[in-house]
mmCIF file of C-alpha atoms and ligand atoms in Angstrom:
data_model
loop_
_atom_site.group_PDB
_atom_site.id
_atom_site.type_symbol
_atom_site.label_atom_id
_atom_site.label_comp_id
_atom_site.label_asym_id
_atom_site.label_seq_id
_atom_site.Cartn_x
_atom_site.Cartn_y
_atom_site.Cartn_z
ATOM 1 C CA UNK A 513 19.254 -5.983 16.227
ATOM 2 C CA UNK A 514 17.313 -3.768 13.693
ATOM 3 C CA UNK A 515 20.120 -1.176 14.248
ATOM 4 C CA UNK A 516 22.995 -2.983 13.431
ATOM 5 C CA UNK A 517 21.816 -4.797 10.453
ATOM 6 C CA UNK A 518 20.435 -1.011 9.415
ATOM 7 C CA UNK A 519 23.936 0.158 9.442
ATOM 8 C CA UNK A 520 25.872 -2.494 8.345
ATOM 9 C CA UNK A 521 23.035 -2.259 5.568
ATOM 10 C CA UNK A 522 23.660 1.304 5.057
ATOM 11 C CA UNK A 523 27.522 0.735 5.293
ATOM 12 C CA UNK A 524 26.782 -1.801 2.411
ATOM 13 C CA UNK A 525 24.792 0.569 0.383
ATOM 14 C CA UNK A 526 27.202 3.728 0.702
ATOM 15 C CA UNK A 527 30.384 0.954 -0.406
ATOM 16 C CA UNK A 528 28.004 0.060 -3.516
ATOM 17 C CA UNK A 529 26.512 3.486 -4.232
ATOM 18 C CA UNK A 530 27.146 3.483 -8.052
ATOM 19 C CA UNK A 531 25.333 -0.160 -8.372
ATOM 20 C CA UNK A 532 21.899 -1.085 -8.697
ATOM 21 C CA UNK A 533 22.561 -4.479 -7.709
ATOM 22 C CA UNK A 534 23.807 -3.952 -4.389
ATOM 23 C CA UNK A 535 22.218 -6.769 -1.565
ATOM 24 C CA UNK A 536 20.841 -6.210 1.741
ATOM 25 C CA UNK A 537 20.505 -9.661 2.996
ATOM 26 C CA UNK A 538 20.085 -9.767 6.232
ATOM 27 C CA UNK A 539 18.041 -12.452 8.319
ATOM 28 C CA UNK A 540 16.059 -9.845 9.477
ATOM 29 C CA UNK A 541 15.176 -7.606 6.851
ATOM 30 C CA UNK A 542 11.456 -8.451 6.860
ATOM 31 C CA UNK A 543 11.057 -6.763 10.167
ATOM 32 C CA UNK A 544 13.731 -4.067 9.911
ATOM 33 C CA UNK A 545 13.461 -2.583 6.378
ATOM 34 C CA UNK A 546 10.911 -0.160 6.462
ATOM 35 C CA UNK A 547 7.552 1.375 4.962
ATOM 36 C CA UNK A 548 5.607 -1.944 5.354
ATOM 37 C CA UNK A 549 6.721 -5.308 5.965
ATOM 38 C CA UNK A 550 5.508 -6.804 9.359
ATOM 39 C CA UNK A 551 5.936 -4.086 10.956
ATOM 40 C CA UNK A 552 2.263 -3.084 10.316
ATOM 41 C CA UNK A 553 0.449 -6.404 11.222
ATOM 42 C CA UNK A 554 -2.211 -6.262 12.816
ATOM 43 C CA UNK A 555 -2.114 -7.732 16.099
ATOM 44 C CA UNK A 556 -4.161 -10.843 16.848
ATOM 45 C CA UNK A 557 -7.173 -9.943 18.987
ATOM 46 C CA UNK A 558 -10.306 -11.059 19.581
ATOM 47 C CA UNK A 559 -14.013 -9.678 18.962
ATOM 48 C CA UNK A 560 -14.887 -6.848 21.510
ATOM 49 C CA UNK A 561 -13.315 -4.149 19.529
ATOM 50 C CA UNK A 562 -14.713 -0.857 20.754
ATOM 51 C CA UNK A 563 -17.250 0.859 18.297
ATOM 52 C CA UNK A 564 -15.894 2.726 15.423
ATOM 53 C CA UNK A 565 -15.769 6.691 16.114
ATOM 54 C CA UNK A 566 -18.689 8.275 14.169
ATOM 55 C CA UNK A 567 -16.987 10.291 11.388
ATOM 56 C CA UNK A 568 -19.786 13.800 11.491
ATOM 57 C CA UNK A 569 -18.209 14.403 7.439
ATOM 58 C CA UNK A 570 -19.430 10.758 6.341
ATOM 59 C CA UNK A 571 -22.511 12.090 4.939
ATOM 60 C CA UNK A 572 -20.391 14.667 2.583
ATOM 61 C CA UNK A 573 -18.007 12.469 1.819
ATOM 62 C CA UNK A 574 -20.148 9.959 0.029
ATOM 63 C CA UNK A 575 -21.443 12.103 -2.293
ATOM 64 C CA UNK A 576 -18.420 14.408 -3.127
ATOM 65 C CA UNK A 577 -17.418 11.207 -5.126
ATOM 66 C CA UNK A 578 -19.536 12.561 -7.927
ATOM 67 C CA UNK A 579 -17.495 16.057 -8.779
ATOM 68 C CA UNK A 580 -14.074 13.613 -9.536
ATOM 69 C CA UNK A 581 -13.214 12.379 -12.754
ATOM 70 C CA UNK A 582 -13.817 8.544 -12.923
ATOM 71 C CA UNK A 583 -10.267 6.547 -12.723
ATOM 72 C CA UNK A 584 -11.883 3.329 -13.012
ATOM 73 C CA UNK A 585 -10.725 2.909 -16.552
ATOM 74 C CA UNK A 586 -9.570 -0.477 -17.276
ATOM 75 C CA UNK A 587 -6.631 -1.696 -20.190
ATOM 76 C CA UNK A 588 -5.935 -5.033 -22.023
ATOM 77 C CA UNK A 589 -2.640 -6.250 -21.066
ATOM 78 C CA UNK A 590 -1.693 -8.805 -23.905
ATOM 79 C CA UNK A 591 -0.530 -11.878 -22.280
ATOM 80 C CA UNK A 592 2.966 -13.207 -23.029
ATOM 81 C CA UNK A 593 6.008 -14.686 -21.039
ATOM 82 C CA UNK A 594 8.275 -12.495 -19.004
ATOM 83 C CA UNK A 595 11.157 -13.070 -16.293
ATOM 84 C CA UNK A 596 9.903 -12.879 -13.116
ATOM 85 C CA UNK A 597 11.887 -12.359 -10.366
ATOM 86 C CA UNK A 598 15.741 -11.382 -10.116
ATOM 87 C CA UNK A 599 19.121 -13.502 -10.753
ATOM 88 C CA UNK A 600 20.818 -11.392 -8.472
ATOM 89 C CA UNK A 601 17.952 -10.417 -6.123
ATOM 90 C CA UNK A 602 18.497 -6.950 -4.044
ATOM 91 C CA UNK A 603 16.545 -7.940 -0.968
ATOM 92 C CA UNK A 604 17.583 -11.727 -0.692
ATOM 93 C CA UNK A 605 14.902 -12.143 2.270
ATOM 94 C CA UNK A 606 12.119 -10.990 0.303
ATOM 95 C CA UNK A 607 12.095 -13.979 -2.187
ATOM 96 C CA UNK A 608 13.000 -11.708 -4.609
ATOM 97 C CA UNK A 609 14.836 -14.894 -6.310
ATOM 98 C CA UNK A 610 15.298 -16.820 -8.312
ATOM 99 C CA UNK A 611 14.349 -15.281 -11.238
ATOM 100 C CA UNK A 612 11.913 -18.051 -13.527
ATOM 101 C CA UNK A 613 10.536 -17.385 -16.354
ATOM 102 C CA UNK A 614 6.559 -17.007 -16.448
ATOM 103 C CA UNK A 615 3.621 -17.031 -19.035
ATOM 104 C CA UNK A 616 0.966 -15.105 -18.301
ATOM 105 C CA UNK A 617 -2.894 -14.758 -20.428
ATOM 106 C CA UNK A 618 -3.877 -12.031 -21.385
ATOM 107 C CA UNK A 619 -6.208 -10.369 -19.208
ATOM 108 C CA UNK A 620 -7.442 -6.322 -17.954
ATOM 109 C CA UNK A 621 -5.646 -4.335 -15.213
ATOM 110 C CA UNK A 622 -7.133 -1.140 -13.457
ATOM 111 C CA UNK A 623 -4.987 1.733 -15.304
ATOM 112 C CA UNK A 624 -4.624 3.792 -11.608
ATOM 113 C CA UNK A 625 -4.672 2.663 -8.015
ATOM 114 C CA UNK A 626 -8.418 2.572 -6.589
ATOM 115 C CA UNK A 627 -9.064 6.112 -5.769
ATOM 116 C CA UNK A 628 -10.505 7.538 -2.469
ATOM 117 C CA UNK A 629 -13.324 8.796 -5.006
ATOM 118 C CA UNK A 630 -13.745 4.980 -6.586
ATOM 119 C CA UNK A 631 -13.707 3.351 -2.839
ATOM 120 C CA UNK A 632 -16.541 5.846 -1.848
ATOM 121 C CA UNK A 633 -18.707 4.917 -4.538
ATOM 122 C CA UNK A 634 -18.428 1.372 -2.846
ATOM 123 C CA UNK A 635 -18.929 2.385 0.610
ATOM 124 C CA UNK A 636 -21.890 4.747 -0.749
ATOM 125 C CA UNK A 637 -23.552 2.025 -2.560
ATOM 126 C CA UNK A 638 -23.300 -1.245 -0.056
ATOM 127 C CA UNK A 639 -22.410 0.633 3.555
ATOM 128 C CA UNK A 640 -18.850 -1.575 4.003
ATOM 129 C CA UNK A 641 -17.180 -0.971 6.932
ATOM 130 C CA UNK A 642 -13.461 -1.142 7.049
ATOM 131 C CA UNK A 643 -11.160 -3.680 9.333
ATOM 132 C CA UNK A 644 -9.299 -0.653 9.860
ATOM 133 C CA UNK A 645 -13.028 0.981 11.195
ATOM 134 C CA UNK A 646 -13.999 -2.258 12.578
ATOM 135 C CA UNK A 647 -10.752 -2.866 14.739
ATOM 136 C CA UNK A 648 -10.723 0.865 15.959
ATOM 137 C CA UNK A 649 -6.931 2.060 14.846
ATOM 138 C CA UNK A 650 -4.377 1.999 12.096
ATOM 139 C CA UNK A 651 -0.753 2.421 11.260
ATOM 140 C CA UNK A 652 0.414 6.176 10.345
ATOM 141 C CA UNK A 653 3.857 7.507 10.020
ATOM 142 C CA UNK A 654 4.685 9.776 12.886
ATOM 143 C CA UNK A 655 5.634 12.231 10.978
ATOM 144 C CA UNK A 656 2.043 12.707 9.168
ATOM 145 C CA UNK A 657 0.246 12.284 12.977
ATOM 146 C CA UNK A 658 -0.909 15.589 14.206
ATOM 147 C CA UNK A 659 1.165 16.371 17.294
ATOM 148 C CA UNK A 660 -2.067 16.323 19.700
ATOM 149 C CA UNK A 661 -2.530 12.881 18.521
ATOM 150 C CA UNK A 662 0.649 11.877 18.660
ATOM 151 C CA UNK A 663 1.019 12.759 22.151
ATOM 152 C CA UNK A 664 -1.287 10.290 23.363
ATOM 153 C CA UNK A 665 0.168 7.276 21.807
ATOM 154 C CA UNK A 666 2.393 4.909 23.825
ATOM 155 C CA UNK A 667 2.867 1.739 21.734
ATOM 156 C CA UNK A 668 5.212 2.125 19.025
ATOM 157 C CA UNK A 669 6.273 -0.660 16.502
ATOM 158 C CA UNK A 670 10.254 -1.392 17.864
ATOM 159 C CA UNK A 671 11.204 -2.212 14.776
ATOM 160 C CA UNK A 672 10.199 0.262 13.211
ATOM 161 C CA UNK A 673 9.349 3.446 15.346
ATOM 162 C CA UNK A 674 8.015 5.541 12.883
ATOM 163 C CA UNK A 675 4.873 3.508 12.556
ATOM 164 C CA UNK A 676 2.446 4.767 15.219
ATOM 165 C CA UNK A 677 -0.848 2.429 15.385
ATOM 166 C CA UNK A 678 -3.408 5.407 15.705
ATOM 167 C CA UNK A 679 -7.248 5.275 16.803
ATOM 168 C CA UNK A 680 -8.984 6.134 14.750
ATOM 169 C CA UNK A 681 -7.138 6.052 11.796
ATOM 170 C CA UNK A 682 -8.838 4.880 8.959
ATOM 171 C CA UNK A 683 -9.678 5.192 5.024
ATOM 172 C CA UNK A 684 -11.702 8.521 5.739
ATOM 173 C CA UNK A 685 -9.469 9.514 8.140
ATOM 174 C CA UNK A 686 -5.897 8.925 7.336
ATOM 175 C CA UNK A 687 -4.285 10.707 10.092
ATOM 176 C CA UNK A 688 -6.800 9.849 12.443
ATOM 177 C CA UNK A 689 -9.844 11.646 13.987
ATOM 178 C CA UNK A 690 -10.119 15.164 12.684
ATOM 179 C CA UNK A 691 -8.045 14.347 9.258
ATOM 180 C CA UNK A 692 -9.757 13.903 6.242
ATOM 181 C CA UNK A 693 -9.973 12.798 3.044
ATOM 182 C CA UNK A 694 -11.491 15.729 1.303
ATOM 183 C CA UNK A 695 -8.701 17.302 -0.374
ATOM 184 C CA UNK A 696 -7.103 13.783 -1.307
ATOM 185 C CA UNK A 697 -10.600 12.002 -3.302
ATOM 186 C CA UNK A 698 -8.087 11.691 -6.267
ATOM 187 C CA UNK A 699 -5.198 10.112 -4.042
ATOM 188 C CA UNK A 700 -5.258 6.427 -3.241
ATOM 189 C CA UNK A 701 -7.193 4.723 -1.119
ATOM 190 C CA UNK A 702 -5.730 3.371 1.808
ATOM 191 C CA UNK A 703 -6.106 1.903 5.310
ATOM 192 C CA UNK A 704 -7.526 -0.629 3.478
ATOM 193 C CA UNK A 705 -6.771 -4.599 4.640
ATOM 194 C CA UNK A 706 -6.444 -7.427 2.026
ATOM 195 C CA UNK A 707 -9.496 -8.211 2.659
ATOM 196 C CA UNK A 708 -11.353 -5.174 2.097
ATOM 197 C CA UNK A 709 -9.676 -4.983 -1.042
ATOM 198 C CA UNK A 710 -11.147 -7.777 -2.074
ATOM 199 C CA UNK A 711 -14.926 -7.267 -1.073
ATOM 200 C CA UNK A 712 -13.913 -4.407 -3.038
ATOM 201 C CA UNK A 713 -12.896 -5.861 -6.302
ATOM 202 C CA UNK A 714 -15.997 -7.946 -5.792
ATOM 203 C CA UNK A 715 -18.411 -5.349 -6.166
ATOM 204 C CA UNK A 716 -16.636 -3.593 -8.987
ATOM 205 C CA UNK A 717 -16.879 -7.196 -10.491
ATOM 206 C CA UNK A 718 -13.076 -7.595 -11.108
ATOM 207 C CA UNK A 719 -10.273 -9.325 -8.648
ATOM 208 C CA UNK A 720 -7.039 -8.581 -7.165
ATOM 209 C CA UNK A 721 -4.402 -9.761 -9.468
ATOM 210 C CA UNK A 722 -1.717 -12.311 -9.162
ATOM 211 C CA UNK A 723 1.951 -11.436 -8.265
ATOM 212 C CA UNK A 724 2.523 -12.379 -11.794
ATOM 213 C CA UNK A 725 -0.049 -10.577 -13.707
ATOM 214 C CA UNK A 726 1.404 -7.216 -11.449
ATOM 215 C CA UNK A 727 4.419 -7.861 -11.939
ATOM 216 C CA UNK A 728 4.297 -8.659 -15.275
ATOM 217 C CA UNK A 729 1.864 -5.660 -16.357
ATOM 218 C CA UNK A 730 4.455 -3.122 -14.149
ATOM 219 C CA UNK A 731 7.278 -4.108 -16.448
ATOM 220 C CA UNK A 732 5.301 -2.854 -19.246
ATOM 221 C CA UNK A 733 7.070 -5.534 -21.815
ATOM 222 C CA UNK A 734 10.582 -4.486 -20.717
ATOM 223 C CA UNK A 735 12.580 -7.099 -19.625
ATOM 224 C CA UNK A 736 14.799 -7.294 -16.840
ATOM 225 C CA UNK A 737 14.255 -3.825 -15.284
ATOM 226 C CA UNK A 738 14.215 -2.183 -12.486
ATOM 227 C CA UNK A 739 11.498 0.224 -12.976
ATOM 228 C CA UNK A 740 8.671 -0.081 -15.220
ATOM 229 C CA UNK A 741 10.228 2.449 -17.468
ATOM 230 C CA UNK A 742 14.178 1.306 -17.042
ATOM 231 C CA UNK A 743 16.719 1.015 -15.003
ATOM 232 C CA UNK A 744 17.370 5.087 -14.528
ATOM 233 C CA UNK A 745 15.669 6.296 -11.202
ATOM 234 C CA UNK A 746 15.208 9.656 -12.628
ATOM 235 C CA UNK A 747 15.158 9.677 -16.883
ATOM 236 C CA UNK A 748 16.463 13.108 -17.687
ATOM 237 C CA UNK A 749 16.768 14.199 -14.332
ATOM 238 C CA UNK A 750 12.638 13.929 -14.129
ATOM 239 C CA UNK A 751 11.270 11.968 -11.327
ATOM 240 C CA UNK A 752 8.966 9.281 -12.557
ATOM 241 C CA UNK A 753 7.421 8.165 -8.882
ATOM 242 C CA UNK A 754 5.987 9.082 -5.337
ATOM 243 C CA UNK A 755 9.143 7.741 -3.081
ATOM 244 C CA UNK A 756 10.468 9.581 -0.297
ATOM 245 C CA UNK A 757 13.295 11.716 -1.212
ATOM 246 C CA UNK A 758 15.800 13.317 1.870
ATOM 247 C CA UNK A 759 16.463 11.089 5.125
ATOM 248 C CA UNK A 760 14.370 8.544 6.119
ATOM 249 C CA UNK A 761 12.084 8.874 8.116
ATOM 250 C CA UNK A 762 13.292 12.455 9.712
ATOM 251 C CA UNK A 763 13.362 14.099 7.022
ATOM 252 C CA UNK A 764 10.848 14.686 3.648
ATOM 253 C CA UNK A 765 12.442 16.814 1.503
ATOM 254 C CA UNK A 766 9.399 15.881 -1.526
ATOM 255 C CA UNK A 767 11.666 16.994 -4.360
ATOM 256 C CA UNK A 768 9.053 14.835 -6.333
ATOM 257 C CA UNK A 769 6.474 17.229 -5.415
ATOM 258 C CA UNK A 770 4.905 14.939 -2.455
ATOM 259 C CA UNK A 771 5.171 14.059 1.137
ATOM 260 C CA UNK A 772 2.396 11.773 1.549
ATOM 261 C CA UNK A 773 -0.142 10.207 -1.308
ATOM 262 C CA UNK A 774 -0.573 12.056 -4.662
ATOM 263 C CA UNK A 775 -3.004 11.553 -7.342
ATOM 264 C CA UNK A 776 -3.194 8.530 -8.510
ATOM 265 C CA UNK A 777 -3.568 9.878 -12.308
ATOM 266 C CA UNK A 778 0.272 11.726 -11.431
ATOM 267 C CA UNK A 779 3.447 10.447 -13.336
ATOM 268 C CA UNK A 780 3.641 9.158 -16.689
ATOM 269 C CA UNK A 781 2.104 5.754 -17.281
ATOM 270 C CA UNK A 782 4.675 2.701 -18.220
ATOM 271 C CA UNK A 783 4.394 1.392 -21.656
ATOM 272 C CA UNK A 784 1.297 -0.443 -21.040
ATOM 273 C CA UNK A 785 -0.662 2.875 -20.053
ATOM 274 C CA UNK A 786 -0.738 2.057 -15.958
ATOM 275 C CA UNK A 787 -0.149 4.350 -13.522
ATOM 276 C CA UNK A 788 2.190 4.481 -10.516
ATOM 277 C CA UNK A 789 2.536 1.009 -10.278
ATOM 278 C CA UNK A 790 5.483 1.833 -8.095
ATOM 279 C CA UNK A 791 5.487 4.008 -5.442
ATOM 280 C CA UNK A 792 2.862 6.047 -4.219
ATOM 281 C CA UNK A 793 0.466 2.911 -2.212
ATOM 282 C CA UNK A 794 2.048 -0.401 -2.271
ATOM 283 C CA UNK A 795 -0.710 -2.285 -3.768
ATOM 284 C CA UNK A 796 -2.207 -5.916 -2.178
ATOM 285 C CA UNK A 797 -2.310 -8.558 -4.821
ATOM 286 C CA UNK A 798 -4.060 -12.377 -4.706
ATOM 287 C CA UNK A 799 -1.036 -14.469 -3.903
ATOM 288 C CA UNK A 800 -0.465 -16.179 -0.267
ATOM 289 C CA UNK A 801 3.481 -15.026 0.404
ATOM 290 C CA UNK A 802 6.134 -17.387 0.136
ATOM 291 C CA UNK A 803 10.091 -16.840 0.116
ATOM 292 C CA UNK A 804 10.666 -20.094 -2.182
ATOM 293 C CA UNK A 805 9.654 -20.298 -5.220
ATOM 294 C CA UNK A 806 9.803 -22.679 -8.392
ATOM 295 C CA UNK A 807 12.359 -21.946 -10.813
ATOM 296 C CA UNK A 808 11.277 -23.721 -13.947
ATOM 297 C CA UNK A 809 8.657 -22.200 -16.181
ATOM 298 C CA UNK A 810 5.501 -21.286 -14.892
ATOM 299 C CA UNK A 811 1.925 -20.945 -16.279
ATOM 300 C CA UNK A 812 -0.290 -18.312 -14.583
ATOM 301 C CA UNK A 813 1.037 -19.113 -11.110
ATOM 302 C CA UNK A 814 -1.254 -17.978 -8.392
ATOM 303 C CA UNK A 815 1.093 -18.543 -5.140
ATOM 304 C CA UNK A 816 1.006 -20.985 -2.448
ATOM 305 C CA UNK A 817 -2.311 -22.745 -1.536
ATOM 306 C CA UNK A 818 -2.453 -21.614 2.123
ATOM 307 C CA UNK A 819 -0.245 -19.045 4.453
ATOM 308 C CA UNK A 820 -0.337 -16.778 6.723
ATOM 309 C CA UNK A 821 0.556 -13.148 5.117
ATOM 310 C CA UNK A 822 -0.770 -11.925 1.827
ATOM 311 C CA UNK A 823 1.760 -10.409 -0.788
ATOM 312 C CA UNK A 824 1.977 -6.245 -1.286
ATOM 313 C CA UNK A 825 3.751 -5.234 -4.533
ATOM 314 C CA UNK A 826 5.414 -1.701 -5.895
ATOM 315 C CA UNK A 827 6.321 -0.134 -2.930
ATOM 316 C CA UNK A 828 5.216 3.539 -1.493
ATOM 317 C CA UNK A 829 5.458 7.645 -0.628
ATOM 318 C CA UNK A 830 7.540 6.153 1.864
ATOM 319 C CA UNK A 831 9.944 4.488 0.555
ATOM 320 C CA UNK A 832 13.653 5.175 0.351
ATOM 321 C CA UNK A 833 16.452 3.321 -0.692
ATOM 322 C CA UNK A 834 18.381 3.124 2.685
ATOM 323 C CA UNK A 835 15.845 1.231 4.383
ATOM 324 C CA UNK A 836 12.905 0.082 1.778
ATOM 325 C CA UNK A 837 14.564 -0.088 -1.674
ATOM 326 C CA UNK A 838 11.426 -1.988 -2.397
ATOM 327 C CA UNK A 839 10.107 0.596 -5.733
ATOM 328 C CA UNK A 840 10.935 -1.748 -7.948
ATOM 329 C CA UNK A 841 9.132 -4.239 -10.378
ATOM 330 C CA UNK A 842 10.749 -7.741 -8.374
ATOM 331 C CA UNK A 843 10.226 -5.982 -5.592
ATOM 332 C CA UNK A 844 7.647 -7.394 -2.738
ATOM 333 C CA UNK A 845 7.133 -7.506 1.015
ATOM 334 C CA UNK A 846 3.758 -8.785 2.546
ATOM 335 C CA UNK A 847 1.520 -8.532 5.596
ATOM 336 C CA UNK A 848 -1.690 -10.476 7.663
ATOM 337 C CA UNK A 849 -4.549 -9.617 5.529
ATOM 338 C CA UNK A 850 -6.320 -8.141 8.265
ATOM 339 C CA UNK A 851 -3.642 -5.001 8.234
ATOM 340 C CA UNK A 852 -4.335 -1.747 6.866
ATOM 341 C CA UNK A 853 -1.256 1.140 6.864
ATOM 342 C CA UNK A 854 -1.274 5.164 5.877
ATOM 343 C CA UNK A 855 0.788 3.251 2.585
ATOM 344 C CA UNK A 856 -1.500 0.582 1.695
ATOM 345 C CA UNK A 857 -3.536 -0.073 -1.205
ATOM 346 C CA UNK A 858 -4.803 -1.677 -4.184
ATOM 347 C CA UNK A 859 -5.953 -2.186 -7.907
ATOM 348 C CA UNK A 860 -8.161 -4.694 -9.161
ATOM 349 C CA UNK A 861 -7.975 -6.851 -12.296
ATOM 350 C CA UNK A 862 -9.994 -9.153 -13.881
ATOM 351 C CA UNK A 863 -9.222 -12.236 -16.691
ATOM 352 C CA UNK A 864 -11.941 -11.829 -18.556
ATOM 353 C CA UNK A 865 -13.025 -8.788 -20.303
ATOM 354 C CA UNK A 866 -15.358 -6.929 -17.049
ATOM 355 C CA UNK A 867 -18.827 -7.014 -18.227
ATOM 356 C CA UNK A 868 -19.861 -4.864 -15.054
ATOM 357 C CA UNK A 869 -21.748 -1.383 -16.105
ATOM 358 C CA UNK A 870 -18.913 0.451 -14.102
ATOM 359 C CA UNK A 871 -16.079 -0.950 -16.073
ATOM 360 C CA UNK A 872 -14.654 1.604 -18.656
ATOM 361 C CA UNK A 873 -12.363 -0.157 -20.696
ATOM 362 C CA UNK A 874 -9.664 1.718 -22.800
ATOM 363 C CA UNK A 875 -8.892 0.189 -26.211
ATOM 364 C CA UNK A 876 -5.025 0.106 -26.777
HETATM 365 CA CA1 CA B 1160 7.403 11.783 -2.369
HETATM 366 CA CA1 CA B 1161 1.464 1.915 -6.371
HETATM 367 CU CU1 CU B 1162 9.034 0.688 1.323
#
């Protein structure tokens, strides 16, 4: 099933190459298109997960923090109304329609994704243990999983092959036992589930964002775009985001200078002064997900009162166009907010101005 729709996708895309506004509507692109999606949820299971391996470079890890430059920084985004959404949505089965017109207050958003650095500070000062820890494994691309490791894995994701759930695999060890994080304290955090991104954001005395506050701060007061700087993937033949450049998923070729995760101070900000608000880690915001949505003005819409899958935004290192086009500002996909993936991520936010001693706020 995931096959045919692929091609006929692909088929689609290669017809439409010149256009931006090409759809890929399938029923079943939730499961089939992808760096994310639900491929990567977590399987239900009960308690009686196995205890998390001890990671001997714990101890060093913590306190490396200190030798980083802080990327806590925080920015006013003036509040204001913006179109949310698209008319003519690119992934119809994402909800990426209609678009509706929404007015956000003003409020602060994290300039960078949380950093390994930042997310050790919190482990370093409260001891929180990970789902990803907690349940034992997480998802990695193959491609990334050492070939010892890879060898002993079984159970692949059928809709997605190139997610391998590893053991092991988690924040501190992205690739699983015997990676670490040590050369990558200035790349994003990830491996981290919704909800440890909010225990998170909790500590730092901020919250994850709405869709509509990331959405609306990735746009950067441009209206209607597909990027947060335009609609031109690469201004002046200069690549403005970590996607995944070549053939997906066999082949990396990193013309943007990255395989996996890069900094998360890389790329030039968008006009508010955030960075990589595409690409690089998708990034978990508040909202429950929902495919419907109401078209008529909104007011600082926070989502659906209950579901079952939390909303991702922005996209990731993995992305490419013919099977994630999903580094976009209307772009979205979700998962269980008990998943954690080698892609996954988050910022924080907060509506009020952050009165917490860590906050640095920039004045714009
Ligand atoms: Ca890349
Ligand atoms: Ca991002
Ligand atoms: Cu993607």
């Amino acid at each position: 099933m995931w096959k045919s729709w692929t091609l006929a996708c692909l088929l689609l895309l290669h017809l439409a190459n010149a256009s931006e506004t090409e759809q890929c509507n399938a029923e079943d692109s939730k499961s089939s298109c992808g760096c994310g999606d639900g491929a990567t949820n977590r399987e239900r299971r009960d308690a009686e997960q196995p205890p998390p391996p001890q990671n001997d470079q714990k101890a060093d890890l913590l306190h490396d923090f200190d030798s980083y430059p802080r990327t806590n920084q925080m920015i006013r985004i003036e509040g204001g109304t913006f179109t949310m959404g698209l008319d003519k949505p690119i992934i119809v089965a994402d909800g990426e329609g209609p678009s509706r017109r929404v007015r956000v207050d003003s409020f602060y958003m994290d300039v960078h994704e949380v950093s390994n650095a930042e997310f050790a500070r919190f482990v370093a000062d409260t001891g929180y243990v990970t789902e990803a820890e907690k349940f034992g494994d997480s998802f990695v691309l193959d491609a990334l999983v050492p070939a010892e490791i890879e060898k002993t894995i079984t159970q692949a994701v059928a809709a997605a092959p190139w997610w391998l759930p590893v053991k092991g695999a988690d924040w501190k060890s992205p690739e699983g036992p015997g990676s670490n994080i040590g050369a990558r304290m200035d790349n994003p955090v990830v491996h981290v589930s919704w909800n440890d991104a909010v225990a998170y954001c909790a500590w730092a005395g901020k919250e994850l964002p709405t869709e509509a506050q990331w959405e609306y701060a990735s746009r950067g007061g441009l209206d209607n775009r597909l990027f947060p700087w335009g609609n031109n993937l690469t201004p002046n033949g200069q690549h403005r985001m970590n996607i995944w450049q070549g053939t997906f998923p066999t082949e990396n070729s990193a013309e943007d200078g990255y395989v996996s995760t890069c900094p998360v101070t890389a790329f030039p900000p968008n006009k508010y002064g955030l960075y990589n608000m595409v690409g690089n880690a998708w990034e978990w915001v508040s909202d429950w997900w929902t495919i419907r949505h109401a078209g008529e003005d909104q007011v600082n819409p926070t989502g659906p009162l209950s579901g079952q899958d939390r909303v991702k935004k922005g996209g990731s290192y993995m992305c490419h166009k013919s099977y994630c086009y999903r580094y976009r500002c209307a772009a979205r996909s979700s998962n269980t907010p008990d998943s954690s993936a080698a892609n996954l991520g988050f910022r924080c936010s907060s509506r009020t101005r952050p009165t917490h001693k860590d906050v640095v706020i920039l004045e714009n």
